[in-house]
Amino acid sequence: MVLVRVYGHKTDLLINRKDETRNIRILNKAGFTHSIYATFNNGLAYQFIEGNILTTETVRNPDVYVLIAKRMAQMHRLKPDIEMSKEACIWKKLEKFMEIMPKEFSNITKQARFEKLIKPLVVLKQDYEALKKELINLKNEIVFAHNDLLLANVLYNEKENSVTFIDFEYTGYNYQAFDIANHFAEFAGIDSPDYSLYPEEQLQKAWLNIYLQEYNNVKCVPENEINLLYLQVNKFVLLSHFFWGCWGLIQSEHSTIDFDFLEYAAIRFNEYFKWKEEYLNMKL
């Protein structure tokens, strides 16, 4: 079976399609995902892969999250033999988002909601600079990361006891802790995200233990290594909220999809401001 995906309206503002195609080919060659059969100006044709997307229940299932943690670690160990920047891509992507975010919406009603729901852009920019400085100082490892492992981007094949990652629009070198934190944030779901479902410390550390065993190819991970990555992940989840908050504002102005992107942006920024002080003050 062949699947055809047509790119959304104005998504070229957010996504480099050449990079996406390159990423899929890299990962297909390494045995991680589907083949591409054809590309065209506004989409691509690719291989069908058997499996079900995750739910807020299955993503917490130990039988499933063990597979995800191991597969992410295996992806993070990849060293693509291709010329591409090895710097963390998140800063350039986010700074581009902030540059093209609507300063004023074309829809008057939406503009009024924007002013009510979202803090002033000058405040967001100040917070971004402070957050960037804090996270760079963590010196977290940079790896080849998916960067968008939401529930719908993981296919679980129960019969084969395997998971496959899909949709590599944002894939590139990035902080290890960002990729993990971003996935943890997606435990909340997307249509009506419930951040009370963000994994608790015990679940996170169990997940991170499996990840580090696979990533470092060891059977026993020192507790201090788990604790360090746990701290880094929970600081980087702030960046995840900030990134997708900015993304939501752009989508709210340009997307033709029937989804309240402005409300989604507000939810993500609210989570950022809600947890900023606690997470940034975390210590080992």
PDB file of C-alpha atoms in Angstrom:
ATOM      1  CA  MET A   1       0.000   0.000   0.000  1.00  0.00           C
ATOM      2  CA  VAL A   2       1.202   3.507  -0.858  1.00  0.00           C
ATOM      3  CA  LEU A   3       0.276   6.578   1.186  1.00  0.00           C
ATOM      4  CA  VAL A   4       0.232  10.101  -0.233  1.00  0.00           C
ATOM      5  CA  ARG A   5       0.629  13.155   1.982  1.00  0.00           C
ATOM      6  CA  VAL A   6      -0.165  16.647   0.741  1.00  0.00           C
ATOM      7  CA  TYR A   7       1.530  19.474   2.626  1.00  0.00           C
ATOM      8  CA  GLY A   8      -0.683  21.867   4.568  1.00  0.00           C
ATOM      9  CA  HIS A   9      -1.291  25.494   3.606  1.00  0.00           C
ATOM     10  CA  LYS A  10       1.715  27.734   4.372  1.00  0.00           C
ATOM     11  CA  THR A  11       3.545  24.945   6.219  1.00  0.00           C
ATOM     12  CA  ASP A  12       6.640  25.903   4.235  1.00  0.00           C
ATOM     13  CA  LEU A  13       6.898  28.800   6.707  1.00  0.00           C
ATOM     14  CA  LEU A  14       7.598  26.251   9.440  1.00  0.00           C
ATOM     15  CA  ILE A  15       9.208  23.285   7.693  1.00  0.00           C
ATOM     16  CA  ASN A  16      12.130  22.784   5.317  1.00  0.00           C
ATOM     17  CA  ARG A  17      10.775  20.053   3.038  1.00  0.00           C
ATOM     18  CA  LYS A  18      14.190  19.210   1.584  1.00  0.00           C
ATOM     19  CA  ASP A  19      15.477  18.556   5.091  1.00  0.00           C
ATOM     20  CA  GLU A  20      12.424  16.433   5.861  1.00  0.00           C
ATOM     21  CA  THR A  21      12.988  14.261   2.775  1.00  0.00           C
ATOM     22  CA  ARG A  22      16.689  13.941   3.622  1.00  0.00           C
ATOM     23  CA  ASN A  23      15.822  12.884   7.187  1.00  0.00           C
ATOM     24  CA  ILE A  24      13.389  10.205   6.027  1.00  0.00           C
ATOM     25  CA  ARG A  25      15.979   8.767   3.648  1.00  0.00           C
ATOM     26  CA  ILE A  26      18.642   8.747   6.372  1.00  0.00           C
ATOM     27  CA  LEU A  27      16.337   6.943   8.781  1.00  0.00           C
ATOM     28  CA  ASN A  28      14.962   4.537   6.194  1.00  0.00           C
ATOM     29  CA  LYS A  29      18.515   3.525   5.253  1.00  0.00           C
ATOM     30  CA  ALA A  30      19.218   2.885   8.943  1.00  0.00           C
ATOM     31  CA  GLY A  31      16.068   0.733   9.254  1.00  0.00           C
ATOM     32  CA  PHE A  32      14.045   3.185  11.322  1.00  0.00           C
ATOM     33  CA  THR A  33      11.128   4.131   9.116  1.00  0.00           C
ATOM     34  CA  HIS A  34       9.255   3.920   5.815  1.00  0.00           C
ATOM     35  CA  SER A  35      10.545   4.339   2.262  1.00  0.00           C
ATOM     36  CA  ILE A  36       9.778   7.350   0.078  1.00  0.00           C
ATOM     37  CA  TYR A  37       8.484   6.370  -3.361  1.00  0.00           C
ATOM     38  CA  ALA A  38       8.102   9.822  -4.881  1.00  0.00           C
ATOM     39  CA  THR A  39       8.226  13.517  -4.018  1.00  0.00           C
ATOM     40  CA  PHE A  40       6.428  16.372  -5.682  1.00  0.00           C
ATOM     41  CA  ASN A  41       6.076  20.100  -5.124  1.00  0.00           C
ATOM     42  CA  ASN A  42       3.393  19.889  -2.450  1.00  0.00           C
ATOM     43  CA  GLY A  43       3.712  16.392  -1.011  1.00  0.00           C
ATOM     44  CA  LEU A  44       5.201  12.929  -1.115  1.00  0.00           C
ATOM     45  CA  ALA A  45       4.280   9.261  -1.596  1.00  0.00           C
ATOM     46  CA  TYR A  46       5.612   6.769   0.911  1.00  0.00           C
ATOM     47  CA  GLN A  47       5.391   3.234   2.263  1.00  0.00           C
ATOM     48  CA  PHE A  48       2.540   2.132   4.537  1.00  0.00           C
ATOM     49  CA  ILE A  49       3.630   0.764   7.910  1.00  0.00           C
ATOM     50  CA  GLU A  50       1.377  -1.455  10.037  1.00  0.00           C
ATOM     51  CA  GLY A  51       0.596  -0.206  13.512  1.00  0.00           C
ATOM     52  CA  ASN A  52      -1.646   1.903  15.722  1.00  0.00           C
ATOM     53  CA  ILE A  53      -0.871   5.407  16.893  1.00  0.00           C
ATOM     54  CA  LEU A  54      -0.448   5.824  20.627  1.00  0.00           C
ATOM     55  CA  THR A  55      -3.105   6.968  23.052  1.00  0.00           C
ATOM     56  CA  THR A  56      -2.732   8.662  26.426  1.00  0.00           C
ATOM     57  CA  GLU A  57      -3.144   5.163  27.911  1.00  0.00           C
ATOM     58  CA  THR A  58      -0.787   3.132  25.710  1.00  0.00           C
ATOM     59  CA  VAL A  59       2.060   5.654  25.971  1.00  0.00           C
ATOM     60  CA  ARG A  60       2.145   4.938  29.738  1.00  0.00           C
ATOM     61  CA  ASN A  61       2.029   1.164  29.284  1.00  0.00           C
ATOM     62  CA  PRO A  62       5.427  -0.296  30.344  1.00  0.00           C
ATOM     63  CA  ASP A  63       5.278  -2.826  27.490  1.00  0.00           C
ATOM     64  CA  VAL A  64       5.069   0.092  25.060  1.00  0.00           C
ATOM     65  CA  TYR A  65       7.222   2.789  26.629  1.00  0.00           C
ATOM     66  CA  VAL A  66      10.141   0.366  26.952  1.00  0.00           C
ATOM     67  CA  LEU A  67      10.068   0.032  23.156  1.00  0.00           C
ATOM     68  CA  ILE A  68       9.851   3.808  22.683  1.00  0.00           C
ATOM     69  CA  ALA A  69      12.711   4.561  25.089  1.00  0.00           C
ATOM     70  CA  LYS A  70      14.950   1.996  23.403  1.00  0.00           C
ATOM     71  CA  ARG A  71      14.058   3.159  19.903  1.00  0.00           C
ATOM     72  CA  MET A  72      14.703   6.782  20.757  1.00  0.00           C
ATOM     73  CA  ALA A  73      18.075   5.850  22.239  1.00  0.00           C
ATOM     74  CA  GLN A  74      18.947   3.929  19.081  1.00  0.00           C
ATOM     75  CA  MET A  75      18.006   6.919  16.940  1.00  0.00           C
ATOM     76  CA  HIS A  76      20.056   9.214  19.164  1.00  0.00           C
ATOM     77  CA  ARG A  77      23.100   7.008  18.613  1.00  0.00           C
ATOM     78  CA  LEU A  78      22.922   7.482  14.839  1.00  0.00           C
ATOM     79  CA  LYS A  79      25.726   9.442  13.190  1.00  0.00           C
ATOM     80  CA  PRO A  80      24.387  10.208   9.703  1.00  0.00           C
ATOM     81  CA  ASP A  81      27.118  10.111   7.088  1.00  0.00           C
ATOM     82  CA  ILE A  82      25.947  13.296   5.407  1.00  0.00           C
ATOM     83  CA  GLU A  83      26.955  16.925   5.496  1.00  0.00           C
ATOM     84  CA  MET A  84      24.657  18.725   7.927  1.00  0.00           C
ATOM     85  CA  SER A  85      24.997  21.027  10.900  1.00  0.00           C
ATOM     86  CA  LYS A  86      25.791  19.251  14.166  1.00  0.00           C
ATOM     87  CA  GLU A  87      24.659  22.245  16.216  1.00  0.00           C
ATOM     88  CA  ALA A  88      21.354  22.159  18.093  1.00  0.00           C
ATOM     89  CA  CYS A  89      18.713  23.138  15.538  1.00  0.00           C
ATOM     90  CA  ILE A  90      16.174  24.309  18.105  1.00  0.00           C
ATOM     91  CA  TRP A  91      17.492  27.853  18.489  1.00  0.00           C
ATOM     92  CA  LYS A  92      17.421  28.744  14.787  1.00  0.00           C
ATOM     93  CA  LYS A  93      14.002  27.147  14.356  1.00  0.00           C
ATOM     94  CA  LEU A  94      12.527  28.915  17.362  1.00  0.00           C
ATOM     95  CA  GLU A  95      14.076  32.260  16.476  1.00  0.00           C
ATOM     96  CA  LYS A  96      12.586  31.944  12.998  1.00  0.00           C
ATOM     97  CA  PHE A  97       9.204  31.175  14.563  1.00  0.00           C
ATOM     98  CA  MET A  98       9.455  34.269  16.754  1.00  0.00           C
ATOM     99  CA  GLU A  99      10.384  36.369  13.735  1.00  0.00           C
ATOM    100  CA  ILE A 100       7.356  35.270  11.674  1.00  0.00           C
ATOM    101  CA  MET A 101       4.835  35.046  14.533  1.00  0.00           C
ATOM    102  CA  PRO A 102       1.894  37.365  13.849  1.00  0.00           C
ATOM    103  CA  LYS A 103       2.313  40.717  15.554  1.00  0.00           C
ATOM    104  CA  GLU A 104      -1.319  41.375  14.709  1.00  0.00           C
ATOM    105  CA  PHE A 105      -3.889  38.895  13.440  1.00  0.00           C
ATOM    106  CA  SER A 106      -5.805  39.546  10.235  1.00  0.00           C
ATOM    107  CA  ASN A 107      -9.017  38.476  12.009  1.00  0.00           C
ATOM    108  CA  ILE A 108     -10.258  41.086  14.517  1.00  0.00           C
ATOM    109  CA  THR A 109     -11.913  38.527  16.801  1.00  0.00           C
ATOM    110  CA  LYS A 110      -8.780  36.418  16.824  1.00  0.00           C
ATOM    111  CA  GLN A 111      -6.693  39.506  17.601  1.00  0.00           C
ATOM    112  CA  ALA A 112      -8.853  40.246  20.639  1.00  0.00           C
ATOM    113  CA  ARG A 113      -8.457  36.648  21.869  1.00  0.00           C
ATOM    114  CA  PHE A 114      -4.708  36.840  21.248  1.00  0.00           C
ATOM    115  CA  GLU A 115      -4.412  39.952  23.422  1.00  0.00           C
ATOM    116  CA  LYS A 116      -6.457  38.280  26.151  1.00  0.00           C
ATOM    117  CA  LEU A 117      -4.775  34.857  26.117  1.00  0.00           C
ATOM    118  CA  ILE A 118      -1.104  35.499  25.270  1.00  0.00           C
ATOM    119  CA  LYS A 119       1.443  37.599  27.128  1.00  0.00           C
ATOM    120  CA  PRO A 120       2.916  40.548  25.164  1.00  0.00           C
ATOM    121  CA  LEU A 121       5.558  39.560  22.599  1.00  0.00           C
ATOM    122  CA  VAL A 122       8.166  41.669  24.381  1.00  0.00           C
ATOM    123  CA  VAL A 123       7.673  39.485  27.490  1.00  0.00           C
ATOM    124  CA  LEU A 124       7.965  36.293  25.413  1.00  0.00           C
ATOM    125  CA  LYS A 125      11.205  37.500  23.833  1.00  0.00           C
ATOM    126  CA  GLN A 126      12.700  38.368  27.228  1.00  0.00           C
ATOM    127  CA  ASP A 127      11.752  34.963  28.589  1.00  0.00           C
ATOM    128  CA  TYR A 128      13.203  33.248  25.540  1.00  0.00           C
ATOM    129  CA  GLU A 129      16.602  34.886  25.990  1.00  0.00           C
ATOM    130  CA  ALA A 130      16.738  33.969  29.682  1.00  0.00           C
ATOM    131  CA  LEU A 131      15.624  30.389  28.997  1.00  0.00           C
ATOM    132  CA  LYS A 132      18.149  29.954  26.194  1.00  0.00           C
ATOM    133  CA  LYS A 133      20.996  31.063  28.453  1.00  0.00           C
ATOM    134  CA  GLU A 134      19.884  28.700  31.229  1.00  0.00           C
ATOM    135  CA  LEU A 135      19.545  25.657  28.979  1.00  0.00           C
ATOM    136  CA  ILE A 136      22.795  26.171  27.065  1.00  0.00           C
ATOM    137  CA  ASN A 137      24.600  26.183  30.410  1.00  0.00           C
ATOM    138  CA  LEU A 138      23.315  22.652  31.101  1.00  0.00           C
ATOM    139  CA  LYS A 139      25.668  21.362  28.387  1.00  0.00           C
ATOM    140  CA  ASN A 140      23.261  18.570  27.497  1.00  0.00           C
ATOM    141  CA  GLU A 141      24.415  16.173  24.793  1.00  0.00           C
ATOM    142  CA  ILE A 142      23.471  16.950  21.190  1.00  0.00           C
ATOM    143  CA  VAL A 143      22.101  13.982  19.210  1.00  0.00           C
ATOM    144  CA  PHE A 144      20.213  13.203  16.004  1.00  0.00           C
ATOM    145  CA  ALA A 145      16.704  13.819  17.360  1.00  0.00           C
ATOM    146  CA  HIS A 146      13.133  13.413  16.139  1.00  0.00           C
ATOM    147  CA  ASN A 147      11.913  16.576  17.937  1.00  0.00           C
ATOM    148  CA  ASP A 148       8.186  15.871  17.495  1.00  0.00           C
ATOM    149  CA  LEU A 149       7.323  12.515  19.071  1.00  0.00           C
ATOM    150  CA  LEU A 150       3.682  13.216  19.774  1.00  0.00           C
ATOM    151  CA  LEU A 151       1.308  10.287  20.181  1.00  0.00           C
ATOM    152  CA  ALA A 152       0.344  10.217  16.496  1.00  0.00           C
ATOM    153  CA  ASN A 153       3.981  10.032  15.404  1.00  0.00           C
ATOM    154  CA  VAL A 154       4.632   6.659  17.042  1.00  0.00           C
ATOM    155  CA  LEU A 155       3.137   3.510  15.509  1.00  0.00           C
ATOM    156  CA  TYR A 156       2.839   0.526  17.860  1.00  0.00           C
ATOM    157  CA  ASN A 157       2.656  -2.932  16.324  1.00  0.00           C
ATOM    158  CA  GLU A 158       1.482  -5.207  19.118  1.00  0.00           C
ATOM    159  CA  LYS A 159       1.843  -8.371  17.024  1.00  0.00           C
ATOM    160  CA  GLU A 160       5.502  -7.668  16.250  1.00  0.00           C
ATOM    161  CA  ASN A 161       6.168  -5.964  19.598  1.00  0.00           C
ATOM    162  CA  SER A 162       7.736  -2.975  17.865  1.00  0.00           C
ATOM    163  CA  VAL A 163       7.369   0.769  17.456  1.00  0.00           C
ATOM    164  CA  THR A 164       8.091   2.901  14.410  1.00  0.00           C
ATOM    165  CA  PHE A 165       8.570   6.650  14.420  1.00  0.00           C
ATOM    166  CA  ILE A 166       7.024   8.675  11.591  1.00  0.00           C
ATOM    167  CA  ASP A 167       6.796  12.324  10.430  1.00  0.00           C
ATOM    168  CA  PHE A 168      10.285  13.800  10.428  1.00  0.00           C
ATOM    169  CA  GLU A 169       9.415  17.421   9.655  1.00  0.00           C
ATOM    170  CA  TYR A 170      11.372  18.791  12.626  1.00  0.00           C
ATOM    171  CA  THR A 171      14.107  16.147  12.831  1.00  0.00           C
ATOM    172  CA  GLY A 172      17.719  17.266  13.172  1.00  0.00           C
ATOM    173  CA  TYR A 173      20.581  17.526  15.613  1.00  0.00           C
ATOM    174  CA  ASN A 174      19.266  18.782  18.927  1.00  0.00           C
ATOM    175  CA  TYR A 175      19.553  18.376  22.667  1.00  0.00           C
ATOM    176  CA  GLN A 176      18.954  14.852  23.908  1.00  0.00           C
ATOM    177  CA  ALA A 177      16.899  16.154  26.838  1.00  0.00           C
ATOM    178  CA  PHE A 178      14.666  18.216  24.538  1.00  0.00           C
ATOM    179  CA  ASP A 179      13.626  15.183  22.504  1.00  0.00           C
ATOM    180  CA  ILE A 180      12.771  13.221  25.637  1.00  0.00           C
ATOM    181  CA  ALA A 181      11.046  16.161  27.347  1.00  0.00           C
ATOM    182  CA  ASN A 182       9.029  16.903  24.233  1.00  0.00           C
ATOM    183  CA  HIS A 183       7.798  13.299  24.168  1.00  0.00           C
ATOM    184  CA  PHE A 184       6.913  13.433  27.884  1.00  0.00           C
ATOM    185  CA  ALA A 185       4.902  16.622  27.276  1.00  0.00           C
ATOM    186  CA  GLU A 186       2.943  14.774  24.601  1.00  0.00           C
ATOM    187  CA  PHE A 187       1.615  12.314  27.204  1.00  0.00           C
ATOM    188  CA  ALA A 188      -1.064  15.004  27.600  1.00  0.00           C
ATOM    189  CA  GLY A 189      -2.460  14.449  24.094  1.00  0.00           C
ATOM    190  CA  ILE A 190      -3.058  17.224  21.560  1.00  0.00           C
ATOM    191  CA  ASP A 191      -6.770  17.698  20.797  1.00  0.00           C
ATOM    192  CA  SER A 192      -7.575  18.606  24.402  1.00  0.00           C
ATOM    193  CA  PRO A 193      -4.215  18.360  26.172  1.00  0.00           C
ATOM    194  CA  ASP A 194      -4.374  17.373  29.831  1.00  0.00           C
ATOM    195  CA  TYR A 195      -1.045  18.155  31.466  1.00  0.00           C
ATOM    196  CA  SER A 196      -1.988  16.335  34.640  1.00  0.00           C
ATOM    197  CA  LEU A 197      -0.926  13.337  32.520  1.00  0.00           C
ATOM    198  CA  TYR A 198       2.676  14.600  32.340  1.00  0.00           C
ATOM    199  CA  PRO A 199       4.640  11.596  33.652  1.00  0.00           C
ATOM    200  CA  GLU A 200       5.408  11.619  37.343  1.00  0.00           C
ATOM    201  CA  GLU A 201       8.983  11.326  38.640  1.00  0.00           C
ATOM    202  CA  GLN A 202       8.816   7.540  39.158  1.00  0.00           C
ATOM    203  CA  LEU A 203       7.635   6.884  35.596  1.00  0.00           C
ATOM    204  CA  GLN A 204      10.137   9.341  34.131  1.00  0.00           C
ATOM    205  CA  LYS A 205      13.052   7.753  35.934  1.00  0.00           C
ATOM    206  CA  ALA A 206      11.978   4.229  34.934  1.00  0.00           C
ATOM    207  CA  TRP A 207      11.767   5.437  31.315  1.00  0.00           C
ATOM    208  CA  LEU A 208      15.132   7.218  31.525  1.00  0.00           C
ATOM    209  CA  ASN A 209      16.784   4.146  33.035  1.00  0.00           C
ATOM    210  CA  ILE A 210      15.748   2.060  30.017  1.00  0.00           C
ATOM    211  CA  TYR A 211      16.784   4.826  27.641  1.00  0.00           C
ATOM    212  CA  LEU A 212      20.249   5.180  29.199  1.00  0.00           C
ATOM    213  CA  GLN A 213      20.818   1.414  29.258  1.00  0.00           C
ATOM    214  CA  GLU A 214      20.224   1.347  25.515  1.00  0.00           C
ATOM    215  CA  TYR A 215      21.970   4.627  24.711  1.00  0.00           C
ATOM    216  CA  ASN A 216      25.127   3.737  26.664  1.00  0.00           C
ATOM    217  CA  ASN A 217      24.913  -0.008  25.896  1.00  0.00           C
ATOM    218  CA  VAL A 218      25.095  -0.955  29.578  1.00  0.00           C
ATOM    219  CA  LYS A 219      23.016  -3.184  31.866  1.00  0.00           C
ATOM    220  CA  CYS A 220      23.225  -0.958  34.932  1.00  0.00           C
ATOM    221  CA  VAL A 221      22.909   2.840  34.954  1.00  0.00           C
ATOM    222  CA  PRO A 222      24.296   4.774  37.948  1.00  0.00           C
ATOM    223  CA  GLU A 223      21.553   6.584  39.835  1.00  0.00           C
ATOM    224  CA  ASN A 224      23.353   9.915  39.493  1.00  0.00           C
ATOM    225  CA  GLU A 225      23.177   9.643  35.674  1.00  0.00           C
ATOM    226  CA  ILE A 226      19.422   9.054  35.796  1.00  0.00           C
ATOM    227  CA  ASN A 227      18.993  11.966  38.207  1.00  0.00           C
ATOM    228  CA  LEU A 228      21.039  14.297  36.006  1.00  0.00           C
ATOM    229  CA  LEU A 229      19.059  13.491  32.867  1.00  0.00           C
ATOM    230  CA  TYR A 230      15.805  13.763  34.844  1.00  0.00           C
ATOM    231  CA  LEU A 231      16.775  17.286  35.908  1.00  0.00           C
ATOM    232  CA  GLN A 232      17.772  18.270  32.370  1.00  0.00           C
ATOM    233  CA  VAL A 233      14.588  16.849  30.845  1.00  0.00           C
ATOM    234  CA  ASN A 234      12.351  18.811  33.199  1.00  0.00           C
ATOM    235  CA  LYS A 235      14.154  22.029  32.418  1.00  0.00           C
ATOM    236  CA  PHE A 236      13.980  21.356  28.688  1.00  0.00           C
ATOM    237  CA  VAL A 237      10.231  20.693  28.833  1.00  0.00           C
ATOM    238  CA  LEU A 238       9.909  24.453  29.289  1.00  0.00           C
ATOM    239  CA  LEU A 239      11.515  24.896  25.877  1.00  0.00           C
ATOM    240  CA  SER A 240       9.081  22.384  24.410  1.00  0.00           C
ATOM    241  CA  HIS A 241       6.112  24.390  25.716  1.00  0.00           C
ATOM    242  CA  PHE A 242       7.618  27.632  24.436  1.00  0.00           C
ATOM    243  CA  PHE A 243       8.451  26.198  20.996  1.00  0.00           C
ATOM    244  CA  TRP A 244       4.992  24.767  20.343  1.00  0.00           C
ATOM    245  CA  GLY A 245       3.351  27.864  21.775  1.00  0.00           C
ATOM    246  CA  CYS A 246       5.075  29.947  19.096  1.00  0.00           C
ATOM    247  CA  TRP A 247       4.188  27.302  16.487  1.00  0.00           C
ATOM    248  CA  GLY A 248       0.548  27.508  17.517  1.00  0.00           C
ATOM    249  CA  LEU A 249       0.462  31.287  17.005  1.00  0.00           C
ATOM    250  CA  ILE A 250       1.801  30.939  13.462  1.00  0.00           C
ATOM    251  CA  GLN A 251      -0.636  28.157  12.655  1.00  0.00           C
ATOM    252  CA  SER A 252      -3.492  30.188  14.080  1.00  0.00           C
ATOM    253  CA  GLU A 253      -2.902  32.885  11.473  1.00  0.00           C
ATOM    254  CA  HIS A 254      -2.187  30.676   8.453  1.00  0.00           C
ATOM    255  CA  SER A 255      -3.598  27.152   8.847  1.00  0.00           C
ATOM    256  CA  THR A 256      -6.854  26.091   7.180  1.00  0.00           C
ATOM    257  CA  ILE A 257      -7.242  23.082   9.529  1.00  0.00           C
ATOM    258  CA  ASP A 258     -10.324  23.131  11.760  1.00  0.00           C
ATOM    259  CA  PHE A 259      -8.438  23.358  15.051  1.00  0.00           C
ATOM    260  CA  ASP A 260      -8.140  26.150  17.627  1.00  0.00           C
ATOM    261  CA  PHE A 261      -4.406  26.776  17.322  1.00  0.00           C
ATOM    262  CA  LEU A 262      -4.644  29.989  19.339  1.00  0.00           C
ATOM    263  CA  GLU A 263      -6.138  28.116  22.280  1.00  0.00           C
ATOM    264  CA  TYR A 264      -3.436  25.467  21.910  1.00  0.00           C
ATOM    265  CA  ALA A 265      -0.720  28.158  21.932  1.00  0.00           C
ATOM    266  CA  ALA A 266      -2.239  29.661  25.076  1.00  0.00           C
ATOM    267  CA  ILE A 267      -2.266  26.264  26.801  1.00  0.00           C
ATOM    268  CA  ARG A 268       1.404  25.650  25.978  1.00  0.00           C
ATOM    269  CA  PHE A 269       2.498  29.119  27.125  1.00  0.00           C
ATOM    270  CA  ASN A 270       0.422  28.727  30.292  1.00  0.00           C
ATOM    271  CA  GLU A 271       2.282  25.493  31.080  1.00  0.00           C
ATOM    272  CA  TYR A 272       5.587  27.247  30.461  1.00  0.00           C
ATOM    273  CA  PHE A 273       4.816  30.093  32.881  1.00  0.00           C
ATOM    274  CA  LYS A 274       3.175  27.752  35.403  1.00  0.00           C
ATOM    275  CA  TRP A 275       6.262  25.563  35.792  1.00  0.00           C
ATOM    276  CA  LYS A 276       9.094  27.953  34.865  1.00  0.00           C
ATOM    277  CA  GLU A 277      10.176  28.888  38.376  1.00  0.00           C
ATOM    278  CA  GLU A 278       9.941  25.370  39.826  1.00  0.00           C
ATOM    279  CA  TYR A 279      11.768  23.624  36.995  1.00  0.00           C
ATOM    280  CA  LEU A 280      14.501  26.214  36.546  1.00  0.00           C
ATOM    281  CA  ASN A 281      15.207  26.039  40.286  1.00  0.00           C
ATOM    282  CA  MET A 282      15.598  22.252  40.281  1.00  0.00           C
ATOM    283  CA  LYS A 283      18.921  21.081  41.692  1.00  0.00           C
ATOM    284  CA  LEU A 284      20.650  17.714  41.935  1.00  0.00           C
TER     285      LEU A 284
END
